[in-house]
Structure formats: C-alpha cells, structure tokens
Amino acid sequence: MKLHRKRVSPSASFEALEVARAMDLTVAINIIADPDWDERRFATIREWAQSVPEIVHLTVNTPYPGTETWLTESRS
C-alpha cells in the first residue's frame, strides 16, 4: 500500500466493507494489479473476488505517457 501511497490499511478497507454491508449498500471494489503479478497472484484475487458479494473490478496498472506511473516506472 505504501508503494502506491494508499493512506488506508487493508484492515480499514475491510472494516469499511463490513460497514457498507451492514448498511445494505452495494459497493464496487477496484483493484489495480501490478504488471509483475504472476498467475498465482491473479488466481488468488480471482478466487477471493468470486467469494464476495460485491462487484470487483480488476485492472492492470498501465503506465501511459505523461502519467506519474510512466515517469516513475523503472520498466518503462
């Protein structure tokens, strides 16, 4: 989470999800995958996504020219 400057811990995110569920809210979970993830990591995320009732979006971080990721990505 620090790598992507997230200011919320995974436990706080799961707590917020539980609060939303308790309030009967439908939420979408957005996960941005690192291009370095291997098949096992994607499989783990897929398995988890299928186990929760929420909508789960999974995208791979793509460093587009002109974005911060493009400027800081060492693989570019």
GROMACS .gro file of C-alpha atoms in nm:
model
   76
    1MET     CA    1   0.000   0.000   0.000
    2LYS     CA    2   0.288   0.237   0.071
    3LEU     CA    3   0.422   0.184  -0.280
    4HIS     CA    4   0.101   0.331  -0.419
    5ARG     CA    5   0.070   0.592  -0.142
    6LYS     CA    6  -0.255   0.450  -0.008
    7ARG     CA    7  -0.339   0.609   0.323
    8VAL     CA    8  -0.575   0.333   0.432
    9SER     CA    9  -0.467  -0.005   0.562
   10PRO     CA   10  -0.619  -0.326   0.426
   11SER     CA   11  -0.784  -0.383   0.765
   12ALA     CA   12  -0.951  -0.040   0.749
   13SER     CA   13  -1.070  -0.117   0.397
   14PHE     CA   14  -1.223  -0.448   0.510
   15GLU     CA   15  -1.383  -0.271   0.806
   16ALA     CA   16  -1.540  -0.015   0.569
   17LEU     CA   17  -1.666  -0.301   0.355
   18GLU     CA   18  -1.832  -0.458   0.660
   19VAL     CA   19  -1.996  -0.125   0.747
   20ALA     CA   20  -2.129  -0.095   0.391
   21ARG     CA   21  -2.264  -0.448   0.408
   22ALA     CA   22  -2.432  -0.376   0.742
   23MET     CA   23  -2.598  -0.072   0.583
   24ASP     CA   24  -2.711  -0.288   0.289
   25LEU     CA   25  -2.511  -0.078   0.045
   26THR     CA   26  -2.383  -0.216  -0.283
   27VAL     CA   27  -2.024  -0.118  -0.346
   28ALA     CA   28  -1.766  -0.179  -0.613
   29ILE     CA   29  -1.416  -0.289  -0.522
   30ASN     CA   30  -1.145  -0.166  -0.757
   31ILE     CA   31  -0.813  -0.347  -0.759
   32ILE     CA   32  -0.521  -0.222  -0.964
   33ALA     CA   33  -0.282  -0.509  -1.029
   34ASP     CA   34   0.090  -0.461  -1.069
   35PRO     CA   35   0.218  -0.589  -1.405
   36ASP     CA   36   0.465  -0.806  -1.211
   37TRP     CA   37   0.189  -1.021  -1.060
   38ASP     CA   38   0.220  -1.386  -1.153
   39GLU     CA   39  -0.059  -1.629  -1.240
   40ARG     CA   40  -0.084  -1.750  -0.881
   41ARG     CA   41  -0.149  -1.398  -0.751
   42PHE     CA   42  -0.416  -1.335  -1.014
   43ALA     CA   43  -0.574  -1.671  -0.929
   44THR     CA   44  -0.582  -1.580  -0.561
   45ILE     CA   45  -0.750  -1.247  -0.633
   46ARG     CA   46  -0.997  -1.414  -0.870
   47GLU     CA   47  -1.088  -1.672  -0.607
   48TRP     CA   48  -1.141  -1.400  -0.346
   49ALA     CA   49  -1.344  -1.185  -0.588
   50GLN     CA   50  -1.577  -1.477  -0.656
   51SER     CA   51  -1.626  -1.532  -0.282
   52VAL     CA   52  -1.757  -1.182  -0.201
   53PRO     CA   53  -2.097  -1.043  -0.298
   54GLU     CA   54  -1.955  -0.710  -0.412
   55ILE     CA   55  -1.871  -0.608  -0.766
   56VAL     CA   56  -1.495  -0.649  -0.813
   57HIS     CA   57  -1.307  -0.470  -1.090
   58LEU     CA   58  -0.953  -0.578  -1.166
   59THR     CA   59  -0.731  -0.377  -1.396
   60VAL     CA   60  -0.359  -0.394  -1.462
   61ASN     CA   61  -0.164  -0.077  -1.397
   62THR     CA   62  -0.056   0.050  -1.737
   63PRO     CA   63   0.197   0.335  -1.739
   64TYR     CA   64   0.067   0.574  -2.004
   65PRO     CA   65   0.295   0.853  -2.135
   66GLY     CA   66   0.256   1.171  -1.934
   67THR     CA   67   0.131   0.998  -1.618
   68GLU     CA   68   0.318   0.973  -1.290
   69THR     CA   69   0.347   0.598  -1.333
   70TRP     CA   70   0.511   0.648  -1.672
   71LEU     CA   71   0.765   0.886  -1.519
   72THR     CA   72   0.845   0.670  -1.217
   73GLU     CA   73   0.816   0.320  -1.362
   74SER     CA   74   1.159   0.167  -1.395
   75ARG     CA   75   1.041  -0.090  -1.651
   76SER     CA   76   0.937   0.183  -1.900
   0.00000   0.00000   0.00000
